[in-house]
PDB file of N, CA and C in Angstrom:
ATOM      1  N   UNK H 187      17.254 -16.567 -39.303  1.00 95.00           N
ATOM      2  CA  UNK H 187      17.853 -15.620 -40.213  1.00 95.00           C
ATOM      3  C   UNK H 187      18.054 -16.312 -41.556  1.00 95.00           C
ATOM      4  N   UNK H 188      17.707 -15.556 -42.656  1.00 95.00           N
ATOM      5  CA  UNK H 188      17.752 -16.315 -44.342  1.00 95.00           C
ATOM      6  C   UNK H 188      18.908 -15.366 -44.968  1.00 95.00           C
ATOM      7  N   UNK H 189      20.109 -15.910 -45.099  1.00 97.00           N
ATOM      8  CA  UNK H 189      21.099 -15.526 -45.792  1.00 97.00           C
ATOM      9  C   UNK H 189      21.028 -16.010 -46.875  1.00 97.00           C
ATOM     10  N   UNK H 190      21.082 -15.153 -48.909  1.00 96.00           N
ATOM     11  CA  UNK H 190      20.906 -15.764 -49.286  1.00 96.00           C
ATOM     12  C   UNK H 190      22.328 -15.078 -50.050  1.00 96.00           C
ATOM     13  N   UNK H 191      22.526 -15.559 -51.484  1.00 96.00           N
ATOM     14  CA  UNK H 191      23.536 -14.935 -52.608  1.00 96.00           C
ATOM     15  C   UNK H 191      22.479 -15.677 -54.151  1.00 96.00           C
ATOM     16  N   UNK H 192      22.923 -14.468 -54.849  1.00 94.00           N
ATOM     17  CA  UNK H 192      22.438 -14.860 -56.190  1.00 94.00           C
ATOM     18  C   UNK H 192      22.880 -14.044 -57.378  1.00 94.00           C
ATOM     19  N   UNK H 193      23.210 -15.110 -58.430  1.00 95.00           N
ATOM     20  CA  UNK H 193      23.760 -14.219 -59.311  1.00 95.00           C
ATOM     21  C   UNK H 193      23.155 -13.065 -60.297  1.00 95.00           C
ATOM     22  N   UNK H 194      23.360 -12.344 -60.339  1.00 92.00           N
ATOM     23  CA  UNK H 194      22.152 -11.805 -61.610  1.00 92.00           C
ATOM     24  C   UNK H 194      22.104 -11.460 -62.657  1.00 92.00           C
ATOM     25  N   UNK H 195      23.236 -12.606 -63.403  1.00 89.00           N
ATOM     26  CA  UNK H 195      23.557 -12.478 -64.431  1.00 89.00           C
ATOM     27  C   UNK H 195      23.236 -11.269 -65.351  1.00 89.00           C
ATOM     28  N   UNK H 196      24.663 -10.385 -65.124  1.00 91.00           N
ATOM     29  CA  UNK H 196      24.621  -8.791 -66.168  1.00 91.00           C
ATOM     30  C   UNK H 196      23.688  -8.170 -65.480  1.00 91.00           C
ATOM     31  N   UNK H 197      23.236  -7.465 -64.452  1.00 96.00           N
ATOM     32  CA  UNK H 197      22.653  -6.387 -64.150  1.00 96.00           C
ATOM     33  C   UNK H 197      22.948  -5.090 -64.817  1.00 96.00           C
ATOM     34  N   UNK H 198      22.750  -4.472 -66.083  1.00 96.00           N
ATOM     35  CA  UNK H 198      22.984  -3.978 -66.730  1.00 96.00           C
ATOM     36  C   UNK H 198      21.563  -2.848 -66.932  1.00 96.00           C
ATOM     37  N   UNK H 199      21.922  -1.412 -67.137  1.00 96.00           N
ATOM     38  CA  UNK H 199      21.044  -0.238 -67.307  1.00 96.00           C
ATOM     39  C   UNK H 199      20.884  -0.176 -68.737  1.00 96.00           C
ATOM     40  N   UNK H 200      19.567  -0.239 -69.661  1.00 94.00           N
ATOM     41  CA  UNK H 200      19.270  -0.201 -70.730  1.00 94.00           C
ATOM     42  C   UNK H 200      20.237   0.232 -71.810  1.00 94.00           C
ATOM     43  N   UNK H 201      20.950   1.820 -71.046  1.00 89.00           N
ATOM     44  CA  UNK H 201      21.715   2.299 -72.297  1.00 89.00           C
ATOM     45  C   UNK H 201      23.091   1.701 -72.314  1.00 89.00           C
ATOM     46  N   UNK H 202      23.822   0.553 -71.471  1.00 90.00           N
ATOM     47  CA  UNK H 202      24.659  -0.128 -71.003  1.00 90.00           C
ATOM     48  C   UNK H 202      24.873  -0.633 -72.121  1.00 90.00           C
ATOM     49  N   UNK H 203      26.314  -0.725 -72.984  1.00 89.00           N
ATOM     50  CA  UNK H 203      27.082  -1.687 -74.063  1.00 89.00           C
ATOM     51  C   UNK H 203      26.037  -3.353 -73.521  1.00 89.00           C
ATOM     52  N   UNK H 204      26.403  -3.667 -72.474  1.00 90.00           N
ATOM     53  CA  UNK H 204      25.815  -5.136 -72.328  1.00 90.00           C
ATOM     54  C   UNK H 204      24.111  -5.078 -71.667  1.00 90.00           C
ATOM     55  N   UNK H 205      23.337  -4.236 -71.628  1.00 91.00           N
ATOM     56  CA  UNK H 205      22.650  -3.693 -71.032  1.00 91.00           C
ATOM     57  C   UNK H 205      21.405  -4.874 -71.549  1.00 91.00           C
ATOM     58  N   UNK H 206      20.168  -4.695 -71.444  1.00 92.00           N
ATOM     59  CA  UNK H 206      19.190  -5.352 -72.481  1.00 92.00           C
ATOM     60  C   UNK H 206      18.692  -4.535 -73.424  1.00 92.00           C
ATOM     61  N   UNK H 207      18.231  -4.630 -74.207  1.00 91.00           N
ATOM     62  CA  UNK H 207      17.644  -3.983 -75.408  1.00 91.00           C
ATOM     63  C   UNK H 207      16.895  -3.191 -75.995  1.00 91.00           C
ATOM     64  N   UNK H 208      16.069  -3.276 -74.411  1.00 95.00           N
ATOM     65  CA  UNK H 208      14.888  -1.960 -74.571  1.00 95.00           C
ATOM     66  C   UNK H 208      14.827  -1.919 -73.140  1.00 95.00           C
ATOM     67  N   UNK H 209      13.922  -1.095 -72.775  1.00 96.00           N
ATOM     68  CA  UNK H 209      13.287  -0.229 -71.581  1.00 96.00           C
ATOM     69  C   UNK H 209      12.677  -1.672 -70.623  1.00 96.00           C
ATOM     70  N   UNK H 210      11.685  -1.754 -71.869  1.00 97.00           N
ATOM     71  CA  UNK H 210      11.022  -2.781 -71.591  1.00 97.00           C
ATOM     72  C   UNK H 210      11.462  -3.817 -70.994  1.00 97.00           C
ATOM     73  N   UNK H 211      12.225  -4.501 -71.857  1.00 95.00           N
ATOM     74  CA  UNK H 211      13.005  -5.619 -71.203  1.00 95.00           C
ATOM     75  C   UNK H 211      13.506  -5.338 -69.760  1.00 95.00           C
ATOM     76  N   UNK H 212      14.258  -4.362 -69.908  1.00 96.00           N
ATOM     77  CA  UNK H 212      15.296  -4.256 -67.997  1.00 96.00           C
ATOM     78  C   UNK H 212      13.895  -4.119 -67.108  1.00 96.00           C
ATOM     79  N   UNK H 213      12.615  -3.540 -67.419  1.00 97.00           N
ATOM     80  CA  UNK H 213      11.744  -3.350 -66.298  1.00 97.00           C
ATOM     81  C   UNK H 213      10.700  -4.454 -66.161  1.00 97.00           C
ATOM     82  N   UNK H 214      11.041  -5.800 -67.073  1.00 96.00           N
ATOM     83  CA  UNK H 214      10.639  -6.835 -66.907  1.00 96.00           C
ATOM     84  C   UNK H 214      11.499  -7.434 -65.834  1.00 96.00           C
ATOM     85  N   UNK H 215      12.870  -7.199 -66.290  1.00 96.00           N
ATOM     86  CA  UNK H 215      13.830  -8.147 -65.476  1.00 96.00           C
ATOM     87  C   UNK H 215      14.097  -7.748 -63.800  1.00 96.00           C
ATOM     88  N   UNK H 216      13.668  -6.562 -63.849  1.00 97.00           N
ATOM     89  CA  UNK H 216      14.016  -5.888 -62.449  1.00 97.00           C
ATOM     90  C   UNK H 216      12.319  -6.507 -61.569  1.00 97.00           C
ATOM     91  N   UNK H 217      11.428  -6.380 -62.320  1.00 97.00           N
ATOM     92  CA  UNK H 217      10.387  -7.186 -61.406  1.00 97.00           C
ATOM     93  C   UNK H 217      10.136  -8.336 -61.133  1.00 97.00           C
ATOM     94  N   UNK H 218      10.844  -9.506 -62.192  1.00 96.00           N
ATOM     95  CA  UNK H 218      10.883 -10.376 -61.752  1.00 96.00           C
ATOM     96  C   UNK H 218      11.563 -10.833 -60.785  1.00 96.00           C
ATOM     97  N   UNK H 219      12.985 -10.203 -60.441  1.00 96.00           N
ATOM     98  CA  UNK H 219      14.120 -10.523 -59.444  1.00 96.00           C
ATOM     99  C   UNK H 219      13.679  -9.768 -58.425  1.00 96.00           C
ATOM    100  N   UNK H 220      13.138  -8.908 -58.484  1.00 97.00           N
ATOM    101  CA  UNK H 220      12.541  -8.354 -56.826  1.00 97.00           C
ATOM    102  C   UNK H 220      11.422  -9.116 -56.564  1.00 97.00           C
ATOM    103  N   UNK H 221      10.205  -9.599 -57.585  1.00 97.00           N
ATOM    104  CA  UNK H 221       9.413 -10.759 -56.868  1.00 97.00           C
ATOM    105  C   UNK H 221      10.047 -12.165 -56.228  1.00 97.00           C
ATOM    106  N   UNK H 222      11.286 -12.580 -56.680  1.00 96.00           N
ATOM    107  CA  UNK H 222      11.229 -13.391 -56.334  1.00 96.00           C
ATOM    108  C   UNK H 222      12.312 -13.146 -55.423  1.00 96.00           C
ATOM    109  N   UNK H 223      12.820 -12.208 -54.620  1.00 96.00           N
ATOM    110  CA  UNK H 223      13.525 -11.451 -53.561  1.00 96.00           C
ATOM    111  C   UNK H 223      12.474 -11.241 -52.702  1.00 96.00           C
ATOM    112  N   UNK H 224      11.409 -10.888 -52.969  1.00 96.00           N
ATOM    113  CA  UNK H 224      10.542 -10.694 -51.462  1.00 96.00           C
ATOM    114  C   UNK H 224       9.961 -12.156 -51.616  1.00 96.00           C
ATOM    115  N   UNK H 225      10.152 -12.670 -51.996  1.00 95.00           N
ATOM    116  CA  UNK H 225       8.960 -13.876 -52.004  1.00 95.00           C
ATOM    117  C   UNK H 225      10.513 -14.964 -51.312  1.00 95.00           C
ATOM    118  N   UNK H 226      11.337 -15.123 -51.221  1.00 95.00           N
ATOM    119  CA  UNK H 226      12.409 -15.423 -50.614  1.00 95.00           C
ATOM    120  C   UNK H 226      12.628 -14.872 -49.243  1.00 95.00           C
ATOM    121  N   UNK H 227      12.669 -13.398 -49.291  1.00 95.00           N
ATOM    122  CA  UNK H 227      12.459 -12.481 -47.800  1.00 95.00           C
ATOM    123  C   UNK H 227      13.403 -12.885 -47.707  1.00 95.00           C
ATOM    124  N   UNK H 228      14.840 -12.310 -47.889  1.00 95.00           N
ATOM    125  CA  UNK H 228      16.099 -12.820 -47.013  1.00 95.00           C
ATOM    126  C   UNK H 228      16.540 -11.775 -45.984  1.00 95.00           C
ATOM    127  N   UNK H 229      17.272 -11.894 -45.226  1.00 94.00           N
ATOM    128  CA  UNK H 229      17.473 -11.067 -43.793  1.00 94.00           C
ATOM    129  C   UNK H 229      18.871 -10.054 -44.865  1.00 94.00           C
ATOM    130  N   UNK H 230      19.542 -10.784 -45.404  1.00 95.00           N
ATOM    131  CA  UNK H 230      20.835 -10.325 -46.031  1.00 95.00           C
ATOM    132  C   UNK H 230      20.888 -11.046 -47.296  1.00 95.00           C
ATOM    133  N   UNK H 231      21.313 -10.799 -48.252  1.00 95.00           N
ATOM    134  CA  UNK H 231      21.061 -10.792 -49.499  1.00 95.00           C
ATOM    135  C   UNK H 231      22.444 -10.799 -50.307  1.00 95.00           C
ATOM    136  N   UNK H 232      23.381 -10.779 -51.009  1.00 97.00           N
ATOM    137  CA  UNK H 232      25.076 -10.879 -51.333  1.00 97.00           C
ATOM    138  C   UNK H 232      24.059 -11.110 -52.829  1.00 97.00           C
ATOM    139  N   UNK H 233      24.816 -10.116 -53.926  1.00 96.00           N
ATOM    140  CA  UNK H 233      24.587 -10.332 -55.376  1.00 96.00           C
ATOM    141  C   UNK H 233      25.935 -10.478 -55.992  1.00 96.00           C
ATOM    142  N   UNK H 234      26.126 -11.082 -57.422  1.00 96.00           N
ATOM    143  CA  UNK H 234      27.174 -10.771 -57.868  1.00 96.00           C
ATOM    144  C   UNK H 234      26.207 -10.595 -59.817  1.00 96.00           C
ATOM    145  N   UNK H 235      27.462 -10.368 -60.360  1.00 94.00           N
ATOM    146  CA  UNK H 235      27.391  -9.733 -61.717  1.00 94.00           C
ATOM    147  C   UNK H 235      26.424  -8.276 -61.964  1.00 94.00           C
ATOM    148  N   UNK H 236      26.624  -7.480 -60.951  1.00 96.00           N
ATOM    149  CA  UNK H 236      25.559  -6.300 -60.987  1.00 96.00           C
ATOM    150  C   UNK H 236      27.046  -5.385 -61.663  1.00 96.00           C
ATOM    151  N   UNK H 237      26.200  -5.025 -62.920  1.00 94.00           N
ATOM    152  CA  UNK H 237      27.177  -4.531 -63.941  1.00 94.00           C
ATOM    153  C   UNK H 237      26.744  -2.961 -63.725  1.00 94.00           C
ATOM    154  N   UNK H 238      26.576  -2.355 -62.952  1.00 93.00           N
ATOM    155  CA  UNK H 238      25.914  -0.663 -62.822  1.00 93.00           C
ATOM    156  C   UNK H 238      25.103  -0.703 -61.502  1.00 93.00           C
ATOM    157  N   UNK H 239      26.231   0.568 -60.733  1.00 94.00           N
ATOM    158  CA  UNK H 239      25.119   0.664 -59.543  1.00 94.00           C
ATOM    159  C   UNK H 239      23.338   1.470 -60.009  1.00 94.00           C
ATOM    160  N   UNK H 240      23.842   1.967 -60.600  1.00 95.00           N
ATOM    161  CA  UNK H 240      22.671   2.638 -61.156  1.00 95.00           C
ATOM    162  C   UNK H 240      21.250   1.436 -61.475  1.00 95.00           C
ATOM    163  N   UNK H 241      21.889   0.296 -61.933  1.00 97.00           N
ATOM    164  CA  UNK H 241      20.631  -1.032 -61.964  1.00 97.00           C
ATOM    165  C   UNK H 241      20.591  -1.014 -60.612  1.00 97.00           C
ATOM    166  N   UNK H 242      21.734  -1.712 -59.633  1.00 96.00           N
ATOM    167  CA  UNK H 242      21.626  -1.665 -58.605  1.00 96.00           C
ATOM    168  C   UNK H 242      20.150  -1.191 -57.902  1.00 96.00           C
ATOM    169  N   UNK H 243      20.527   0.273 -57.886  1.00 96.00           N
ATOM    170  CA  UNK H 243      20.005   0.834 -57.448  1.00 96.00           C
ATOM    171  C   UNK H 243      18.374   0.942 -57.358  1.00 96.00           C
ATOM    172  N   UNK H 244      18.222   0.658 -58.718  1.00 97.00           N
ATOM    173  CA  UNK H 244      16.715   0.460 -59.551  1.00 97.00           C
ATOM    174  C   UNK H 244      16.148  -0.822 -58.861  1.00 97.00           C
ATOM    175  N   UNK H 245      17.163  -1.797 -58.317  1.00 97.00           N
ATOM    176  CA  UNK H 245      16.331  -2.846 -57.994  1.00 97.00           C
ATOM    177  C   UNK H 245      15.900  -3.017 -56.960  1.00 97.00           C
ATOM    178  N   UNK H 246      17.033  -2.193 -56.218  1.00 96.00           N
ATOM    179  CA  UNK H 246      16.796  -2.450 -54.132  1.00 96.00           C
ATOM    180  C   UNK H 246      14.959  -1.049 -54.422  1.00 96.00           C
ATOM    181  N   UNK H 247      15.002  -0.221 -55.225  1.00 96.00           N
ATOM    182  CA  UNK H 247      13.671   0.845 -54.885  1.00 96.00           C
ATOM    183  C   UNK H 247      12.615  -0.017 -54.674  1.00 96.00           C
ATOM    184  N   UNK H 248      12.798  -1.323 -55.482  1.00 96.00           N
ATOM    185  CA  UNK H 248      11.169  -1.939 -56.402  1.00 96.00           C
ATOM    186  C   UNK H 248      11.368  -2.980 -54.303  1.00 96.00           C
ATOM    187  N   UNK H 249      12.192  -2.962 -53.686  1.00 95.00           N
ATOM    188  CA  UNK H 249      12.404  -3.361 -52.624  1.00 95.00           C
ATOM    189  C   UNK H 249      12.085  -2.911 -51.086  1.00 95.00           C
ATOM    190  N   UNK H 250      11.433  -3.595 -50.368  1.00 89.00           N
ATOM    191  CA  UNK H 250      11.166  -3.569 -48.738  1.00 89.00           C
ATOM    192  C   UNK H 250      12.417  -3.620 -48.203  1.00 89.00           C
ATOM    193  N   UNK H 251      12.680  -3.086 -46.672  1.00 80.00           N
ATOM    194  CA  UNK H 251      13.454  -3.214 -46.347  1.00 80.00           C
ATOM    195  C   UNK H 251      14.915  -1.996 -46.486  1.00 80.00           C
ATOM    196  N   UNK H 252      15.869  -2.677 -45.695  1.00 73.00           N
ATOM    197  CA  UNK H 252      17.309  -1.459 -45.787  1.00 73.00           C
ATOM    198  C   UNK H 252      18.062  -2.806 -47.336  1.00 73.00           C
TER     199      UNK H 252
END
């Protein structure tokens, strides 16, 4: 079993006060952290700094798995 935690520094939705800056940017950042989430494959997963379930949310889709 691979238990992991990671921070993700500001998970933030584009139109978010702390958000990133464009479109672009957050749908860079959301593929890189899900590549390197499946490429990790953890059984359970613990995030912190997820500033909007709504990113949240955006990131577990680009995601395998419950």
């Amino acid at each position: 079993m691979i238990v992991a935690t990671w921070n993700l520094e500001n998970l933030f939705t584009p139109e978010s006060e702390y958000g990133p800056t464009s479109q672009e940017a957050y749908e860079a950042k959301l593929t890189s952290l899900a590549a390197v989430i499946t490429e990790i494959g953890p059984d359970v997963l613990a995030v912190q700094e997820v500033g909007s379930s709504e990113a949240l949310d955006d990131l577990v889709a680009r995601l395998e798995g419950d």
